[in-house]
mmCIF file of C-alpha atoms in Angstrom:
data_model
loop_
_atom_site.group_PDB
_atom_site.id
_atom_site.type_symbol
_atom_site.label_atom_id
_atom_site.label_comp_id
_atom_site.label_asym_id
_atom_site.label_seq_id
_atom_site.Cartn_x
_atom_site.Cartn_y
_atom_site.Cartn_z
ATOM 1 C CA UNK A 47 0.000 0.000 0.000
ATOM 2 C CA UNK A 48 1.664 3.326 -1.282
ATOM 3 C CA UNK A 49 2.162 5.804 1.723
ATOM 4 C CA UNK A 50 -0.693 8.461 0.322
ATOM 5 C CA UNK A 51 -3.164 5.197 0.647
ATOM 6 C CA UNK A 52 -1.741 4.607 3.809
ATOM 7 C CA UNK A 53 -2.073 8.320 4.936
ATOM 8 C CA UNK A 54 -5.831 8.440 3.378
ATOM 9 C CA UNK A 55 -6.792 5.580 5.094
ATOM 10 C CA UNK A 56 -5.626 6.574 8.512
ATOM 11 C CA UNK A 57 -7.519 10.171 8.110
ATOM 12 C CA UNK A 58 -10.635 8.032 7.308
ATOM 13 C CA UNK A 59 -10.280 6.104 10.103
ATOM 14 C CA UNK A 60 -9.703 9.241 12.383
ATOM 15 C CA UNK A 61 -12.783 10.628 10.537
ATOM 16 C CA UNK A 62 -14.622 7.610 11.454
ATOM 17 C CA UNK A 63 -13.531 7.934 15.453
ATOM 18 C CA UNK A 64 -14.033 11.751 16.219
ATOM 19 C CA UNK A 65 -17.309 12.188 13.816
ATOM 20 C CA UNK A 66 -18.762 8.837 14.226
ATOM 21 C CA UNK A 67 -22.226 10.411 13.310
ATOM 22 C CA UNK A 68 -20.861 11.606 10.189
ATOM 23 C CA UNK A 69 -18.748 8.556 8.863
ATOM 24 C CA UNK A 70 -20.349 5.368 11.372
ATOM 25 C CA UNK A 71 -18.599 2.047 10.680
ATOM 26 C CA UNK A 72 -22.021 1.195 9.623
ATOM 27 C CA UNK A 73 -22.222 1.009 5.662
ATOM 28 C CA UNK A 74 -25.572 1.303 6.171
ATOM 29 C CA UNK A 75 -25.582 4.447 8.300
ATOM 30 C CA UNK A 76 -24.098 6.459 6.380
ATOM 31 C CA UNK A 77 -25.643 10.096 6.032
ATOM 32 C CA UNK A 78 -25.691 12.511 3.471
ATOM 33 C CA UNK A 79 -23.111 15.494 4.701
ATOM 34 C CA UNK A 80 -23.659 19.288 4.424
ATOM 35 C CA UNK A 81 -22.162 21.054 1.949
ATOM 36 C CA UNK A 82 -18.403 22.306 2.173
ATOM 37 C CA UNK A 83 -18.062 19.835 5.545
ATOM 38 C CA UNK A 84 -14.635 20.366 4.617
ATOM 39 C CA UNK A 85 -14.379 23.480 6.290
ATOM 40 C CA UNK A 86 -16.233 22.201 9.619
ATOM 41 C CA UNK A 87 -13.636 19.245 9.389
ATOM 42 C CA UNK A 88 -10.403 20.950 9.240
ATOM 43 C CA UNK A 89 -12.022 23.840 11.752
ATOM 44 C CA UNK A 90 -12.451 20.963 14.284
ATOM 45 C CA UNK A 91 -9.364 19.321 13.715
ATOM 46 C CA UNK A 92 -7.149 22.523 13.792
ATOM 47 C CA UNK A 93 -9.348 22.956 17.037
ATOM 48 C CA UNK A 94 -7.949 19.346 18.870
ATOM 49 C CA UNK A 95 -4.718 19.848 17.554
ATOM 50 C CA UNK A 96 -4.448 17.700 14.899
ATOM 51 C CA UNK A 97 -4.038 19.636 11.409
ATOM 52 C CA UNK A 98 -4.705 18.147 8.311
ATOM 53 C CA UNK A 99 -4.207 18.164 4.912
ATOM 54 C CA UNK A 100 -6.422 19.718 2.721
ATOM 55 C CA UNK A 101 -5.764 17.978 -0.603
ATOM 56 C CA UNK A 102 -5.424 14.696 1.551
ATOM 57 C CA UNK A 103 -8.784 15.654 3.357
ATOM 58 C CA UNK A 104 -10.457 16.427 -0.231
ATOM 59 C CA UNK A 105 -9.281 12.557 -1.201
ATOM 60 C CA UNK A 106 -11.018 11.041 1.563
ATOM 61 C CA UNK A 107 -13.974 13.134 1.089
ATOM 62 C CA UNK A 108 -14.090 12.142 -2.439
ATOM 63 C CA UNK A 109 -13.665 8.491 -1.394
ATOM 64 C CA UNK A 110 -16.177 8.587 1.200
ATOM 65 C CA UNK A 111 -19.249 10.604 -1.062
ATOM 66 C CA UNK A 112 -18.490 8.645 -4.076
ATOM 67 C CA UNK A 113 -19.150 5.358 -2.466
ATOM 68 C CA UNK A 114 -22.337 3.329 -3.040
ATOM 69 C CA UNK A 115 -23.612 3.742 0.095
ATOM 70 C CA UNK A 116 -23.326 7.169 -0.034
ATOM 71 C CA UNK A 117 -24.968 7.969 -3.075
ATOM 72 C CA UNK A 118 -27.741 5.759 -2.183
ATOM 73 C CA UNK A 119 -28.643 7.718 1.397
ATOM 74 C CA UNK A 120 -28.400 10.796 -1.343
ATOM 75 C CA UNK A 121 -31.183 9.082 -3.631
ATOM 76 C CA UNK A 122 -33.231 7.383 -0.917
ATOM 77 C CA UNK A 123 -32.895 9.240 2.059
ATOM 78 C CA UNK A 124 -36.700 9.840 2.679
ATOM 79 C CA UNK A 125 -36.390 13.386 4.682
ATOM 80 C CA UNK A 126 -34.346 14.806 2.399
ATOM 81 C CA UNK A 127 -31.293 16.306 4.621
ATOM 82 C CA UNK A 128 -27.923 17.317 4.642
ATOM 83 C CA UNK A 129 -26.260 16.286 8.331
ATOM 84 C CA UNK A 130 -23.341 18.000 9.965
ATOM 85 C CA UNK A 131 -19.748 16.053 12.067
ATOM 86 C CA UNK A 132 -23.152 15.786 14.804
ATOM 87 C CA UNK A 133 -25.586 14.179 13.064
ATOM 88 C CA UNK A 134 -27.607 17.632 12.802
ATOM 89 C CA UNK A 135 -29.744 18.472 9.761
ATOM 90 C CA UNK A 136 -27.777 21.430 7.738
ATOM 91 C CA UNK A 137 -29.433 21.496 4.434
ATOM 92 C CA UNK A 138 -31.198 19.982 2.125
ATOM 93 C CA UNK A 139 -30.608 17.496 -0.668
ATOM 94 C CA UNK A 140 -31.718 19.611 -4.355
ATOM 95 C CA UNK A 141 -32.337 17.948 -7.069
ATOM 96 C CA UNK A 142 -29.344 17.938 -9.320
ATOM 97 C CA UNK A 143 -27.392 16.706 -6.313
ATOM 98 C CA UNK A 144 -29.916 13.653 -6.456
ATOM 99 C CA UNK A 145 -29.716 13.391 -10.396
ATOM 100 C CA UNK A 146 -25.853 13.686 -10.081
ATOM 101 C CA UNK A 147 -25.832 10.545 -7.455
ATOM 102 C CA UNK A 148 -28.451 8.348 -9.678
ATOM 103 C CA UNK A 149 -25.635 9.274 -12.784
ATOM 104 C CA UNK A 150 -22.644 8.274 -10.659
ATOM 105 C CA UNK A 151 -24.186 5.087 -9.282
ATOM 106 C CA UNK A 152 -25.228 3.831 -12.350
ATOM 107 C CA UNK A 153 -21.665 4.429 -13.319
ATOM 108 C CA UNK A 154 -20.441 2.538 -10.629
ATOM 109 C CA UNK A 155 -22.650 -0.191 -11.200
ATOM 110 C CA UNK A 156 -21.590 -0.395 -14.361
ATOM 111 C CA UNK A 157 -18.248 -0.627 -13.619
ATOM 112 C CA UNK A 158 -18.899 -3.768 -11.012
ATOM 113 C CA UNK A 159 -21.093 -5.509 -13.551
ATOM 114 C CA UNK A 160 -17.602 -5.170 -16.220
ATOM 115 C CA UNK A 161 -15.288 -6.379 -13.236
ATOM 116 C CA UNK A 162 -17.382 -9.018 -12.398
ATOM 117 C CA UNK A 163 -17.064 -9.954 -16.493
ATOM 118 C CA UNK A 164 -14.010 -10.084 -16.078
ATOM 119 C CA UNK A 165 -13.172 -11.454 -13.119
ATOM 120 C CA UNK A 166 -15.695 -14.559 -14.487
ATOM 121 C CA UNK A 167 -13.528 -14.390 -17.840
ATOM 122 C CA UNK A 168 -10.249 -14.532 -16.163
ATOM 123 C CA UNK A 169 -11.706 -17.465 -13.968
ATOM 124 C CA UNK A 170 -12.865 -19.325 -17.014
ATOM 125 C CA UNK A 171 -9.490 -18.672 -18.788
ATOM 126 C CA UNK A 172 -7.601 -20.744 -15.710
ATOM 127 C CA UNK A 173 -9.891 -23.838 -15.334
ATOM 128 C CA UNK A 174 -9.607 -23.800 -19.181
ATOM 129 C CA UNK A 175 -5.429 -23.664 -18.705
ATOM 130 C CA UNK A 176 -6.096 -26.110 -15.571
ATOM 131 C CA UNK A 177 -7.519 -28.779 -17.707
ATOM 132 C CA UNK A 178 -5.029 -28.234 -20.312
ATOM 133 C CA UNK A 179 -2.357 -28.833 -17.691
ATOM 134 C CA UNK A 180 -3.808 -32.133 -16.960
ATOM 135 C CA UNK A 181 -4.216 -33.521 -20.020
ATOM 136 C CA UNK A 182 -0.455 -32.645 -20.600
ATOM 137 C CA UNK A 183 0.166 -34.320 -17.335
ATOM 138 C CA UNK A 184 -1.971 -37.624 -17.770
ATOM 139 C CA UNK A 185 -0.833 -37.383 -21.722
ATOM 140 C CA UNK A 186 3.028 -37.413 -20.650
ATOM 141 C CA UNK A 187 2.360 -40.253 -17.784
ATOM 142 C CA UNK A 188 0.618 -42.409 -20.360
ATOM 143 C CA UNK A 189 3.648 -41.933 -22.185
ATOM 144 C CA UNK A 190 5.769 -42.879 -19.540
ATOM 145 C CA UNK A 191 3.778 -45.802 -18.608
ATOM 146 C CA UNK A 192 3.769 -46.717 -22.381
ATOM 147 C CA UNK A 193 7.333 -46.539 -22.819
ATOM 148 C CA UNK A 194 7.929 -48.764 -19.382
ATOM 149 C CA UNK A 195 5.508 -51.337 -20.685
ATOM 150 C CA UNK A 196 7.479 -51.342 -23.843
ATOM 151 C CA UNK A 197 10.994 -51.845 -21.354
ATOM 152 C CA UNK A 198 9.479 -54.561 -19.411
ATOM 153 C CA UNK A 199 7.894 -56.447 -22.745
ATOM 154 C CA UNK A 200 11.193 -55.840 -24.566
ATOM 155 C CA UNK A 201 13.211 -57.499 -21.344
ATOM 156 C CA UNK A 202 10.670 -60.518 -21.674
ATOM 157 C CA UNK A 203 11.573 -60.790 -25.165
ATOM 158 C CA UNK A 204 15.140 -61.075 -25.144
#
């Protein structure tokens, strides 16, 4: 793991532990967040003495809102609200920010349904080389055996 993804995923998990409200450990729980949380984020952060990175801040955000989950509580979320680091309503969820989350997801499940092509091509492609293997191995053992038998018979003979 490079030492940016190591960095990211250490913010994350800080993320996770000081605004638990904001990013639970629940996939399921997971909230649509107010606008520019950003701010509120590095505000807080500057406030318990741990600066942070604001490009490495805007990759985890990006992570976290471009996730499945994510985009779903945009889409489905029945009330319609925005939540702050407290689990707070701030805002609302407009339209285009819906439309913009129903685009990305299908993107993303487009995406899974071509890795999962793959990943059953590439499966296919090894139990195909698998039985290939074999045959070579029980083609190069009946060989073997053949050439023995032809030994022993030839020892008989003499």
């Amino acid at each position: 793991m490079s030492l940016s993804k190591k960095q990211a995923t250490a913010l994350h998990r800080l993320l996770m532990e000081r605004f638990p409200k904001a990013f639970p450990q629940d996939y399921d729980a997971i909230l649509p967040l107010k606008l520019d949380i950003d701010v509120d984020i590095r505000a807080r952060l500057i406030q318990q003495g741990e600066p942070v990175d604001p490009d490495l801040l805007h990759r985890v955000l990006a992570n976290h809102v471009g996730r499945a989950g994510y985009l779903l509580a945009l889409i489905h979320r029945c009330d319609g609200r925005r939540f702050d680091l407290d689990g707070k309503p701030a805002g609302e969820v407009d339209a285009p920010a819906r439309s913009e989350a129903v685009r990305l997801l299908g993107e993303h499940q487009q995406r899974q349904k071509e890795a999962a092509t793959r990943h059953r091509h590439h499966q296919a492609l090894e139990k195909q080389q698998q039985r290939a293997k074999a045959e070579r191995i029980a083609e190069r053992e009946r060989r073997a055996a053949e050439k023995q038998r032809r030994r022993e018979e030839h020892e008989r003979n003499r």
